[in-house]
Every structure is written in structure tokens, then in C-alpha cells.
Amino acid sequence: MHYRRAEEEPTLAQKLFGTSGIRGGISDKVTVDLALDLGRALGTYLSGGSTVAVGTDARTSRVALKNAFLAGLVSTGVNALDISIAPMPAVASQSIVSGLSASVIVTASHNPPTDNGFKFFVGGREMVKSEEAALEKHVFARTFRVASWRDVGKVARADIRSTYLERVRRFLLSRSQTADGMRVLIDSANGAATEYTPTLLGRLGFLVTTMNSHHDGHFPGRLPEPSPSNLADTMRVSAKSEAAVTLCHDGDGDRLAVIDEKGRFVDQNRIIALFARDEVQRRGEGLVVTSIDTSSVIDEVVEAAGGHVVRVPLGSLQERLSSDSRREIVFASEPWKPIFTDLGGWMDGIAGAGRLAQMTFDAGNGSCIRLMSSIPEYPVLRDQVACPDAIKPQFMANVREMLLSRINNVQRVLDIDGIRIECSDGSYVLVRTSGTEPKARVYIGARTQDSLDKLAQISRDVMKRALDESGLH
């Protein structure tokens, strides 16, 4: 075994990892060359003789990227378990299986079909920033371990579906018993969860109808992001069906979107609040970790149940889950992506689908609308503006100063990711710049539409002035 510096190639982008793994176009960022180097980098980071599980979503580029990654990995003396097409939660769960050092999925999650990417898991959670930085260092330095001919790694194949589904089924049965024939509709987006979520819910006693339910990396039924605009057809089908609830995924199954029996999209903040309250109530207390871009309805509901909410920067849930306080965390989530810590430290839209169906059957008495009636519904607004990378620091400095001078009833200011100003009337505004695109985003929430409109007008004025004074024009 020795280390070799590969021949110099054109410099890659300064940073490979964004807020959720590596993603990008397969012709200009997530190429087979990068896949090869990522396999080499992970193998160099791990010890020789380790074994890594590798799966993919259903995208058309999956085979080329997976095989390039496997080639790089085994060249370092690390063994691989090829698990073929599998949803992200199932792949992530492999990182806690005895004998496996890590797991990797080739996926771009909810991105367009032209993209692909990579996510890495250790110990049941996504890699934290320091671990990602170690992989980046190997890629940029181009110093890779090279196994001798005797020590080249081997590739075996495995089907993990039954093992993962049984793990989730046991978790869900610890929360509720099997259902009695309640109808559910599942939209799998032609993605990796296609053969998982319907099977799971069927085993729990639900009557399942599916749509967009075969693997197809072209995503012919709809684009993979389960947003209200992409789910327009699904909402129409749902409204005409007999389903008590409709459960929708993205391309790799870490996301869950919910549609009620009247075909209406349920706001993600309310879903987070519902799950979080349930987990807190089971213990009478507990810590809920959520991302900076979520609504104050979560705080209201969780605190009433005896819990406490902590917010972290977008893409940093895994940092908190890897800390000493993990045992105190009863639930964590970004919008769309629930983490049930009693199950594991990964985002799991499949387990979320099962739990939401159970709660609809139990607390909702077969009605998603009835289930959600106990979670307040407050108006929210999200918007974005163009913001070149070069002016982002000055833009954010301007935004902070201007917002604080315009908003009178400030209760708390969070500076952990952009600036989030929380007001005494329960309203809030968050402005942050994107880590992957030349954009700035604003998130606004309030208890009333009038308060939302006022904050929205202030935010638009401030962002326009901040851009002007940052030298955009």
C-alpha cells in the first residue's frame, strides 16, 4: 500500500460540498472523473480493508457515476457493497450496520433530472463539515492511497430493502398499531422510494394506491421536488380519490410532502410541528432541532408540549446530531426532511410517510384535515433575488443594519445563517444568501396576513436598497 499524487488536472471549484452533499450537472461538475476521485478520496480517508455500502437513486447517470466511484474506492483497498437503486434513508441506515464503515448514495435528491450528486454517511448520519473537508482535501491535493495488487478491494452485491423496511416497521409499531384498511395515495416521483413506501404502508395495514410508481430517471410524471407547483396533478387526483391522505416523495425519498383529502398541500412547518410535538409528548420534554428557515409555529407547538426548540444553519442538522447533546434530541428536521432520532440520525421521508399515515388513522380518525386541525396555520412567504457572490458580504451587512432600523418590536436576533429577526408578535423575517447560487433568499412568517404583508414590504424595500448600496448597479 502506498500513496500516489495523480497527474495534475484543471482545478475544480473551490468547494465541492454544499448544504446537502455534492450536487450539480453531470457534464460540468458531478462528472465520472469527479466520481472516480471521490471514491479514491473516501478510500484514502478510511482504513484499508473497510467496507462501504454504495447505492443510487433512479437517475439516468447513476450507473456511470456509481461504477466510477466504485473503481476509485476499491483501488485504495476498500471493499464495496453495491446495493443498486435504493432510497437515501435506506442507504443511510447501512452506515450503522455491523462491518460497514460508511455508506454513500449517488443522488441529486430533488434537483432536476440533468443533475446528480453524492451524499456520505457515517454512524447513521450525514458526514459533518470536518469530515467533508477531509474528503475535499484529498481530492484537491490529489494524493490517493493505491492498494497493491494483492489488496485491491472487492465488490459484492446486496438487497437491503427487507432489512430497512423491517427496521422502520418496528419503529412505527412502537408508536402505533397497524391500521384497519385506511386508504392512502403515494406519489413516489418515479424515484428510489417507489418499491419501499408502498410496501411499508401495506405491511402496516393501509390500502395503498400509487402514482408515478416505477423507476424512471427522466421523471416523466413530474419533476422530483415535491413542491406545490410540481404536485398540481397529484393534488387534483387526491381530491377525487378516496384517500385519507396523500404522501409524496422526491427523487431519493428523504423528503415528504403531504396533501390532505381535499387535495390541499399541507405547509411543511405544520408537519414539522406535528411530528415534533408527538415525540416531545412521548417523553414530557425534549430538544427539537430545526433549521433557521422554519416557522415560529414549531416553537409555539413544541413549547406548549414541554419541549424546547433550537435552530441551526441550513444544512447543519448533522453537526448537532453528532454532538454530545444528541441523546437529548427527540426530533430534528429541515423543511420536508424529518429525522426520527429513535430510528436513526438520517432524514427519512419514508418513515415520515408511515408515521403521518398512522397519525391520520389514530388522532385524525381517518382524516388528515382533522389531524392537522390542532396545528395552527399561519401565513408564510418565501422569495429570492439575484445577488452576485462578490457582493454577498456587503449585502448582508447592509440588510442587517437596515432591517434592525425598520423593525420596531424585535424580540430576538439570530446571526447563525444570514439574519433572522423574531418579533414579539410571533412574526419573523430571515434573509440569507445561498451557498450554491448567486441568490439571496427571504423567509417571512406572521400570525396574521396583515403583519406578513407589512414585513414583506419592509423586506423588499430593504433588499433592494441593500443591493443598490452593495454596488450591484
mmCIF file with all atom_site columns, C-alpha atoms in Angstrom, residues 47 75 211 226 397 473:
data_model
loop_
_atom_site.group_PDB
_atom_site.id
_atom_site.type_symbol
_atom_site.label_atom_id
_atom_site.label_alt_id
_atom_site.label_comp_id
_atom_site.label_asym_id
_atom_site.label_entity_id
_atom_site.label_seq_id
_atom_site.pdbx_PDB_ins_code
_atom_site.Cartn_x
_atom_site.Cartn_y
_atom_site.Cartn_z
_atom_site.occupancy
_atom_site.B_iso_or_equiv
_atom_site.pdbx_formal_charge
_atom_site.auth_seq_id
_atom_site.auth_comp_id
_atom_site.auth_asym_id
_atom_site.auth_atom_id
_atom_site.pdbx_PDB_model_num
ATOM 1 C CA . SER A 1 47  ? -8.570  2.393  6.551   1.00 0.00 ? 47  SER A CA 1
ATOM 2 C CA . SER A 1 75  ? -8.351  0.919  -5.929  1.00 0.00 ? 75  SER A CA 1
ATOM 3 C CA . MET A 1 211 ? -48.845 7.055  -8.854  1.00 0.00 ? 211 MET A CA 1
ATOM 4 C CA . PRO A 1 226 ? -42.432 17.741 -4.161  1.00 0.00 ? 226 PRO A CA 1
ATOM 5 C CA . ALA A 1 397 ? -24.140 43.776 6.335   1.00 0.00 ? 397 ALA A CA 1
ATOM 6 C CA . HIS A 1 473 ? -25.936 48.636 -10.153 1.00 0.00 ? 473 HIS A CA 1
#
